[in-house]
């Protein structure tokens, strides 16, 4: 007995309604598959491109302990990219195809990585604010409807929260150091605060794909909800650290039980999204060069494996 | 399909909690600077001059530190994610070895540690890594030369790890308990490094014409630096006589057996290249380096040197 399309779709909707997981071999609407490929690939690309801004400081880390922490963190990002590309492959797209789409600019990655890292404090700020924002985005995704993605996210979230604490701890240590170090931390926070808020995407009213993704259980909270959660979470941390955020409108609103805050520069956001951010071309060129420089190695490995099989 | 709780807020919400908490157990590298030799018997062994032991430790440490730097430059540049992760592992292992050895050098003879301004919180391992001039580094030149392509890093790790593994296997018997402990840990790591490089050596040799051409070129390029790995410096001779260190010359035969085996399996001929000269007999172990080391240190030391009173 074969099921009709209608019955298949009903089974899918029931699974979603029960908050159960859709697995790779289950029937799914084409739009759901496409949306997931786009989102999971974008997430994987973000991990891989995200290795660059922080990786740039491995060779200049100010202590051997910090060097080890940073190297291990950037290595974790490669690992996250690997799980996420694998989750994406269960949807029928290969890592090679996804890499090509990244290099050709046909798939995106998080805009935050198009901002430069200009001091060692940025390593801490990225851990605290950027990984912190990523966690706010990603924790709800542990319950996302597609099984392989949700399971990858559980592991990734644990490691990300570890990275966030390491970043915060670096900033804490620097704040106990010299005046120059404290100024470095504040300057870095000033640069990254607004881009971190932009990581949640445009305001809900201008986020075209959000409603369908929410209905399919791919996305669990709106951009604005998550942004608010991030601001509320970050304020007490900033106070404990002894830094301020560069927003004159930032204050506690007793009535709402949340912090009020100003509006990010959405024009800058669109510039960066459209490819004209401070580092977009540099990041893609780096990825493209590394990928192309490695082509002969991948070909050699494939040829060697084939010889071994036939031997 | 699994049954998850329908409650929206939320099964994993706990990740948001406790970001200001004090659960230190989750910090892989600790929440503060800790003495890396804590718990190890650091008593100086009898019959060895402290400055000789310290210099020997610096030699072994610098080899690891400098090569770790070169391998870490591959981060985000490797041919595939798996290789990026593997090379980062190797760089991390070597960095870990360097830290222990630098700390041991400083404990054995505090005069090897560069002087910093009064009250500087920089620990000895960092003072040694970041505040010495190139001429005070005692690493072999193989560790410091600029990176080339993937075949180059494979050949460099193969030569380096094969020699260092042979040294560490014997160093496990050192009368210095710290060196013995570092060696016991290092043997496991270096066995992996050698295996990783050996497998890629074979793969590249037998893969495509292009990969074979590149592999042979990289091996030819590095071969003149190989004899220096097996030369025995006067300090190494002194600590070996005291039962604390190992003479590289004493492991040369077993290193050769391993390398010949890799070359034979891969059907690659042993390069016909003579050793790179030193300057009036001085080489890396004496602090006489290639131009590449100074540039490397300029980058490695820039942040630390800008903040001699800084806390990291």
XYZ file of C-alpha atoms in Angstrom:
623
model
C 0.000 0.000 0.000
C 1.377 3.389 -0.889
C 0.398 6.540 0.887
C -0.994 9.452 -1.050
C 0.735 12.801 -0.958
C -2.063 14.086 1.167
C -1.613 11.343 3.768
C 2.141 11.897 3.813
C 1.666 15.579 4.359
C -0.798 14.900 7.167
C 1.667 12.588 8.889
C 4.324 15.305 8.590
C 1.985 17.950 10.036
C 1.053 15.633 12.919
C 4.714 15.062 13.760
C 5.312 18.808 13.760
C 2.204 19.445 15.877
C 3.414 16.927 18.484
C 6.855 18.559 18.588
C 8.367 15.279 17.432
C 11.439 15.092 15.216
C 11.408 14.703 11.459
C 14.161 12.288 10.430
C 16.103 12.236 7.117
C 14.144 9.337 5.590
C 10.736 10.737 6.564
C 8.639 12.427 3.921
C 8.914 16.212 4.068
C 7.607 19.050 1.918
C 10.124 20.367 -0.588
C 9.917 23.851 0.944
C 10.805 22.432 4.367
C 13.833 20.639 2.935
C 14.996 23.747 1.083
C 14.562 25.985 4.113
C 16.538 23.572 6.249
C 19.361 23.201 3.742
C 19.600 26.980 3.600
C 19.588 27.400 7.364
C 21.878 24.497 8.300
C 24.343 25.352 5.523
C 24.380 28.983 6.584
C 25.093 27.834 10.103
C 27.890 25.502 8.979
C 29.440 28.235 6.821
C 29.311 30.618 9.797
C 31.384 28.185 11.854
C 33.977 27.832 9.102
C 34.198 31.527 8.208
C 34.159 32.286 11.946
C 37.497 30.489 12.272
C 39.192 33.373 10.440
C 38.657 36.458 12.631
C 39.710 34.633 15.788
C 42.239 32.349 14.130
C 44.085 35.488 13.071
C 45.137 35.971 16.718
C 46.472 32.463 17.409
C 49.976 33.422 16.306
C 49.830 36.652 18.369
C 48.214 35.338 21.571
C 49.754 37.103 24.587
C 50.355 33.993 26.720
C 50.876 30.313 26.020
C 47.777 29.422 28.021
C 45.636 31.850 25.967
C 47.174 30.487 22.787
C 46.133 26.955 23.758
C 42.606 28.096 24.663
C 42.188 29.979 21.394
C 43.615 27.222 19.222
C 41.291 24.695 20.882
C 38.333 27.006 20.371
C 38.985 27.571 16.684
C 39.439 23.823 16.338
C 36.010 23.346 17.942
C 34.545 25.630 15.287
C 35.946 23.396 12.563
C 34.317 20.493 14.420
C 30.967 22.302 14.532
C 31.213 22.980 10.820
C 31.857 19.300 10.295
C 28.742 18.143 12.252
C 26.564 20.714 10.549
C 27.750 19.849 7.048
C 27.023 16.221 7.944
C 23.505 17.137 9.140
C 23.039 18.953 5.850
C 24.255 15.949 3.875
C 21.343 13.928 5.304
C 19.139 16.297 3.285
C 20.870 15.272 0.072
C 23.477 18.012 -0.479
C 27.207 17.222 -0.273
C 29.821 19.199 1.646
C 31.590 19.935 -1.632
C 28.445 21.430 -3.160
C 27.845 23.522 -0.072
C 31.437 24.792 -0.059
C 31.086 25.770 -3.713
C 27.905 27.670 -2.923
C 29.665 29.518 -0.098
C 32.625 30.451 -2.277
C 30.380 31.583 -5.118
C 28.365 33.743 -2.734
C 25.156 31.750 -3.322
C 24.803 30.896 0.371
C 25.380 33.219 3.282
C 27.039 33.068 6.682
C 26.574 35.171 9.787
C 27.321 38.832 9.050
C 29.173 39.250 12.322
C 32.252 37.605 10.818
C 32.510 40.406 8.291
C 33.744 42.669 11.063
C 37.504 42.811 11.732
C 39.308 41.660 14.897
C 41.642 44.494 15.843
C 42.965 43.635 19.295
C 43.345 40.612 21.552
C 40.371 41.855 23.567
C 38.261 41.007 20.505
C 38.919 37.330 21.193
C 37.223 37.794 24.566
C 34.443 39.982 23.232
C 33.636 37.527 20.472
C 33.442 34.774 23.069
C 31.235 36.778 25.374
C 28.935 38.718 23.041
C 29.095 36.932 19.693
C 29.047 33.404 21.094
C 26.490 34.653 23.644
C 24.202 35.888 20.878
C 24.772 32.666 18.979
C 23.730 30.680 22.055
C 20.505 32.707 22.363
C 19.787 31.868 18.735
C 20.835 28.264 19.005
C 19.486 26.989 22.317
C 15.909 26.967 20.998
C 17.197 25.112 17.929
C 18.029 22.109 20.112
C 14.258 21.517 19.867
C 14.070 22.205 16.159
C 11.885 19.771 14.224
C 14.623 18.207 12.066
C 16.373 15.488 14.096
C 19.985 15.652 12.850
C 20.036 19.448 13.167
C 18.532 19.429 16.666
C 20.966 16.796 17.892
C 23.962 18.625 16.395
C 22.761 21.783 18.128
C 22.683 20.148 21.560
C 26.366 19.337 21.346
C 27.271 22.643 19.723
C 25.392 24.660 22.361
C 27.320 22.987 25.154
C 30.619 23.866 23.524
C 29.470 27.378 22.653
C 28.489 28.111 26.221
C 31.921 26.905 27.261
C 33.482 29.305 24.735
C 31.337 32.119 26.019
C 32.587 31.601 29.546
C 36.189 31.454 28.354
C 35.721 34.737 26.482
C 34.128 36.368 29.474
C 36.898 35.077 31.700
C 39.548 36.588 29.385
C 37.829 39.982 29.617
C 37.519 39.661 33.404
C 41.238 38.950 33.646
C 42.118 41.868 31.386
C 39.923 44.179 33.479
C 42.058 43.238 36.503
C 45.186 44.196 34.524
C 46.488 47.572 33.388
C 44.615 50.731 32.359
C 45.600 50.031 28.755
C 44.030 46.597 28.999
C 40.796 47.975 30.462
C 40.632 50.547 27.667
C 41.198 47.744 25.139
C 38.261 45.793 26.530
C 35.902 48.789 26.463
C 36.951 49.723 22.930
C 36.335 46.176 21.763
C 32.901 46.000 23.422
C 32.009 49.347 21.828
C 32.792 47.928 18.384
C 31.012 44.610 18.782
C 27.844 45.525 20.698
C 25.733 46.685 17.749
C 26.915 44.014 15.319
C 26.100 41.430 18.035
C 22.521 42.765 18.251
C 22.247 42.513 14.473
C 23.037 38.792 14.690
C 19.377 38.142 15.493
C 18.410 39.377 12.036
C 16.098 42.176 10.944
C 13.108 43.259 13.062
C 10.196 40.799 12.948
C 8.160 43.089 10.705
C 10.883 42.877 8.043
C 11.825 39.203 8.339
C 10.102 37.540 5.370
C 10.859 33.857 6.092
C 10.226 33.828 9.821
C 6.507 32.949 9.880
C 6.843 29.792 7.748
C 9.934 28.662 9.684
C 8.049 29.091 12.960
C 5.069 27.122 11.619
C 7.363 24.261 10.589
C 9.050 24.210 13.953
C 12.431 24.982 12.366
C 12.578 28.283 14.175
C 11.209 28.575 17.716
C 11.346 32.287 18.631
C 11.160 35.505 16.639
C 14.218 37.676 15.981
C 12.992 40.425 18.302
C 12.209 38.022 21.162
C 15.709 36.593 21.011
C 17.318 40.027 20.734
C 15.483 41.147 23.871
C 16.553 38.011 25.701
C 20.170 38.694 24.737
C 20.074 42.309 25.944
C 18.482 41.257 29.242
C 21.115 38.570 29.706
C 24.089 40.788 28.797
C 23.385 43.825 30.988
C 24.177 42.250 34.375
C 27.251 40.634 32.833
C 28.490 44.026 31.592
C 27.991 45.492 35.045
C 29.903 42.658 36.687
C 32.678 43.154 34.154
C 32.804 46.927 34.551
C 32.111 47.931 30.953
C 29.306 49.897 29.318
C 27.426 49.356 26.062
C 27.448 52.219 23.541
C 23.668 52.863 23.670
C 22.226 55.941 25.462
C 18.714 54.436 25.301
C 19.679 51.332 27.243
C 17.772 51.289 30.559
C 15.644 48.979 32.699
C 11.904 49.234 32.031
C 10.092 48.286 35.230
C 6.719 47.984 33.495
C 7.890 45.608 30.764
C 10.293 43.762 33.038
C 12.920 44.094 30.298
C 15.657 46.478 29.233
C 14.724 49.078 26.632
C 17.396 49.620 24.000
C 18.122 51.653 20.868
C 17.868 50.673 17.220
C 20.817 49.074 15.431
C 21.987 50.732 12.229
C 19.972 48.618 9.826
C 21.476 50.405 6.821
C 24.920 49.176 7.873
C 23.415 45.718 8.423
C 22.070 45.682 4.849
C 25.433 46.875 3.506
C 27.174 43.999 5.234
C 24.511 41.460 4.187
C 24.822 42.622 0.575
C 28.572 41.960 0.588
C 30.028 45.375 1.369
C 30.960 44.846 5.020
C 34.514 45.567 6.183
C 35.716 42.000 5.606
C 33.252 40.189 3.285
C 35.609 39.944 0.313
C 38.589 39.071 2.492
C 36.733 36.217 4.224
C 35.483 34.637 1.017
C 38.831 35.094 -0.724
C 40.562 33.333 2.192
C 38.120 30.414 2.097
C 38.387 30.163 -1.683
C 42.182 30.183 -1.614
C 42.375 27.528 1.118
C 39.849 25.357 -0.719
C 41.574 25.698 -4.089
C 45.058 25.237 -2.624
C 43.852 21.993 -1.077
C 42.281 20.591 -4.259
C 45.366 18.571 -5.210
C 45.456 17.004 -1.735
C 41.802 15.954 -1.870
C 42.356 14.558 -5.372
C 45.396 12.619 -4.155
C 43.428 11.153 -1.239
C 40.621 10.073 -3.578
C 43.065 8.551 -6.067
C 44.953 6.735 -3.306
C 41.733 5.335 -1.801
C 40.676 4.069 -5.244
C 44.057 2.336 -5.723
C 43.802 0.738 -2.288
C 40.319 -0.575 -3.116
C 41.367 -2.102 -6.420
C 44.582 -3.575 -4.987
C 10.978 9.916 16.026
C 11.415 10.884 19.623
C 8.858 12.336 21.968
C 10.020 15.683 23.243
C 8.270 17.803 25.811
C 5.805 20.159 24.137
C 6.610 22.812 26.741
C 8.079 25.676 24.750
C 10.260 27.375 27.405
C 12.190 25.139 27.471
C 14.104 21.927 27.723
C 17.565 23.405 27.210
C 16.957 26.820 28.709
C 19.387 25.991 31.452
C 22.215 26.916 29.107
C 21.233 30.547 29.663
C 21.543 30.162 33.401
C 24.588 30.512 35.529
C 26.716 32.505 33.116
C 27.956 34.397 36.139
C 28.101 31.237 38.217
C 31.212 29.610 39.504
C 31.160 26.099 38.123
C 34.869 25.994 37.377
C 34.886 22.318 36.512
C 33.870 23.164 32.944
C 36.987 25.149 32.160
C 39.375 22.978 30.176
C 42.316 25.279 30.825
C 41.341 26.352 34.333
C 39.997 29.701 35.440
C 43.352 31.110 36.334
C 47.008 30.571 35.672
C 48.073 27.376 37.367
C 51.521 25.937 37.847
C 51.700 23.351 35.054
C 54.113 21.256 37.120
C 51.813 21.072 40.150
C 51.879 17.575 41.611
C 55.110 16.491 39.880
C 58.276 15.912 41.901
C 60.414 18.886 40.863
C 63.448 18.091 42.989
C 66.637 18.628 41.030
C 68.381 15.322 40.293
C 71.905 14.924 41.701
C 74.919 15.217 39.487
C 73.676 17.588 36.813
C 74.451 21.295 36.554
C 71.208 23.306 36.859
C 72.134 25.543 33.929
C 72.787 22.531 31.701
C 69.438 20.979 32.616
C 67.673 24.314 32.026
C 69.337 24.801 28.642
C 68.454 21.251 27.631
C 64.812 21.854 28.591
C 64.829 25.099 26.603
C 66.123 23.220 23.533
C 63.339 20.643 23.715
C 60.784 23.343 24.526
C 61.802 25.646 21.685
C 61.599 22.842 19.126
C 58.013 22.246 20.217
C 57.019 25.893 20.598
C 58.396 27.007 17.251
C 56.985 24.086 15.277
C 53.653 24.495 17.078
C 53.563 28.053 15.770
C 54.219 26.952 12.196
C 51.622 24.190 12.363
C 49.072 26.554 13.931
C 49.479 28.813 10.887
C 47.585 26.106 9.003
C 44.466 26.866 11.019
C 41.616 27.687 8.572
C 43.980 26.962 5.673
C 44.037 23.151 5.505
C 42.840 21.145 2.471
C 39.783 19.893 4.368
C 38.130 20.267 7.769
C 39.488 16.937 8.999
C 43.046 18.116 8.283
C 42.402 21.473 9.917
C 41.337 19.650 13.074
C 44.244 17.181 12.978
C 46.872 19.899 12.480
C 45.366 21.942 15.312
C 45.689 18.842 17.511
C 49.356 18.503 16.667
C 49.979 22.201 17.318
C 48.169 21.919 20.666
C 50.160 18.861 21.737
C 53.460 20.556 20.928
C 52.381 23.716 22.687
C 51.532 21.675 25.779
C 54.968 20.043 25.708
C 56.647 23.438 25.320
C 54.820 24.888 28.320
C 55.896 22.067 30.637
C 59.479 22.178 29.425
C 59.784 25.956 29.730
C 58.389 25.788 33.246
C 60.937 23.077 34.038
C 63.771 25.183 32.628
C 62.738 28.135 34.777
C 62.498 25.960 37.885
C 65.887 24.358 37.255
C 67.706 27.635 36.706
C 65.737 30.869 37.233
C 68.536 32.879 35.601
C 67.417 31.638 32.154
C 64.179 33.634 32.522
C 64.418 37.144 31.016
C 64.043 39.957 33.538
C 60.751 41.864 33.396
C 59.734 45.102 35.139
C 59.298 44.858 38.902
C 55.885 43.440 39.770
C 55.156 42.006 36.317
C 52.558 39.207 36.562
C 53.984 37.407 33.486
C 54.708 33.778 34.467
C 58.141 32.257 33.657
C 56.886 30.161 30.712
C 55.573 33.323 29.046
C 58.643 35.381 29.908
C 60.705 32.697 28.151
C 58.395 32.422 25.141
C 57.686 36.092 24.565
C 60.606 38.083 25.964
C 63.646 36.307 24.539
C 65.429 37.437 21.364
C 65.830 35.064 18.416
C 69.474 34.455 19.345
C 68.387 32.994 22.680
C 66.132 30.415 21.035
C 67.712 26.944 20.905
C 65.405 25.151 18.466
C 66.595 23.286 15.388
C 66.150 25.215 12.159
C 63.763 22.608 10.708
C 61.117 23.832 13.151
C 61.299 27.484 12.139
C 61.467 27.746 8.345
C 58.413 29.180 6.616
C 55.522 26.915 5.726
C 55.096 25.658 2.189
C 52.267 23.541 0.815
C 50.525 20.611 2.534
C 53.272 18.211 1.406
C 55.788 20.449 3.153
C 54.015 20.287 6.512
C 53.601 16.514 6.140
C 57.346 16.038 5.526
C 58.295 18.442 8.308
C 56.089 16.671 10.865
C 57.317 13.269 9.708
C 60.997 14.150 10.185
C 60.420 16.054 13.398
C 58.070 13.572 15.085
C 60.151 10.543 14.134
C 63.229 11.992 15.828
C 61.386 13.467 18.800
C 59.454 10.251 19.425
C 62.715 8.281 19.532
C 64.183 10.837 21.950
C 61.114 10.859 24.188
C 60.931 7.084 24.342
C 64.367 7.093 25.980
C 63.745 10.250 27.969
C 61.001 8.394 29.885
C 63.908 6.894 31.813
C 65.387 10.286 32.693
C 66.595 10.733 36.259
C 64.762 14.048 36.198
C 61.203 13.161 37.216
C 59.729 16.106 35.351
C 61.427 15.243 32.067
C 60.396 11.623 32.528
C 56.759 12.696 33.035
C 56.809 15.062 30.045
C 58.314 12.302 27.905
C 55.763 9.699 29.007
C 52.943 12.005 27.921
C 54.780 13.147 24.800
C 55.376 9.628 23.497
C 51.656 9.040 22.999
C 51.217 12.369 21.258
C 54.250 12.028 19.018
C 53.310 8.500 18.007
C 50.096 9.992 16.637
C 51.945 12.851 14.898
C 54.337 10.441 13.234
C 51.520 8.145 12.213
C 49.462 11.030 10.814
C 52.377 12.364 8.764
C 53.436 8.881 7.689
C 49.994 8.045 6.353
C 49.782 11.301 4.425
C 53.322 10.770 3.127
C 52.238 7.462 1.642
C 48.957 8.901 0.351
C 50.634 11.814 -1.398
C 53.419 9.617 -2.772
C 50.937 7.144 -4.246
C 48.039 9.494 -4.993
C 48.413 11.501 -8.219
C 51.403 12.626 -10.309
C 50.911 16.103 -8.939
C 50.860 15.005 -5.298
C 53.954 12.856 -5.805
C 55.820 15.697 -7.496
C 54.946 18.044 -4.618
C 55.873 15.485 -1.966
C 59.277 14.809 -3.470
C 59.928 18.552 -3.848
C 58.989 19.202 -0.205
C 61.198 16.375 1.041
C 64.129 17.659 -1.037
C 63.544 21.123 0.348
C 63.589 20.011 4.003
C 66.238 17.295 3.793
C 69.250 19.612 4.323
C 67.767 20.485 7.731
C 67.368 16.860 8.798
C 70.975 16.135 9.945
C 70.718 18.936 12.502
C 67.941 16.964 14.247
C 70.366 14.115 14.866
C 73.442 16.156 15.798
C 74.426 16.131 19.469
C 75.157 19.489 21.082
C 77.635 19.748 23.979
C 74.769 20.459 26.403
C 72.870 17.366 25.234
C 76.027 15.339 25.679
C 76.492 16.674 29.208
C 72.930 15.932 30.376
C 72.985 12.527 28.680
C 76.154 11.627 30.570
C 74.360 12.616 33.783
C 71.477 10.256 32.938
C 69.032 13.128 32.553
C 68.927 13.694 28.794
C 69.293 11.782 25.531
C 71.919 12.205 22.797
C 70.204 12.567 19.414
C 73.131 10.669 17.865
C 72.158 7.676 20.012
C 68.720 7.410 18.381
C 69.938 8.089 14.820
C 69.980 4.412 13.825
C 66.396 3.713 14.897
C 65.179 6.949 13.296
C 66.814 5.888 10.056
C 65.072 2.509 10.160
C 61.672 4.186 10.468
C 62.318 6.725 7.742
C 63.718 4.118 5.362
C 60.581 2.082 5.912
C 58.307 5.036 5.094
C 60.377 5.872 2.011
C 60.361 2.268 0.825
C 56.612 1.826 1.334
C 55.988 5.046 -0.550
C 58.533 4.225 -3.265
C 60.249 7.556 -2.703
C 64.033 7.778 -2.998
C 66.083 9.164 -0.178
C 67.011 12.714 -1.247
C 70.600 13.255 -2.268
C 71.016 16.561 -0.460
C 73.830 17.698 1.782
C 73.328 19.240 5.220
C 72.705 22.959 5.545
C 75.832 24.690 6.861
C 75.854 26.696 10.044
C 77.909 29.829 10.655
C 81.342 28.969 12.031
C 79.830 25.690 13.181
C 76.903 27.272 14.985
C 73.354 26.145 14.166
C 69.887 26.378 15.727
C 70.886 24.682 18.979
C 73.526 27.412 19.471
C 71.036 30.214 18.778
C 72.087 30.705 15.159
C 68.906 30.716 13.086
C 67.469 31.376 9.660
C 65.944 34.767 8.872
C 62.499 33.196 9.238
C 62.714 32.924 13.040
C 63.070 36.656 13.665
C 59.985 37.402 11.580
C 58.081 34.617 13.297
C 58.959 35.932 16.754
C 58.054 39.490 15.771
C 54.532 38.219 15.228
C 54.425 35.774 18.121
C 55.706 38.251 20.705
C 54.015 41.469 19.606
C 51.022 41.444 21.966
C 52.870 40.179 25.017
C 55.707 42.680 24.600
C 53.303 45.600 24.295
C 51.978 44.741 27.779
C 54.838 43.601 30.043
C 52.645 44.411 33.054
C 49.534 42.891 31.490
C 47.404 40.075 32.838
C 45.977 37.520 30.474
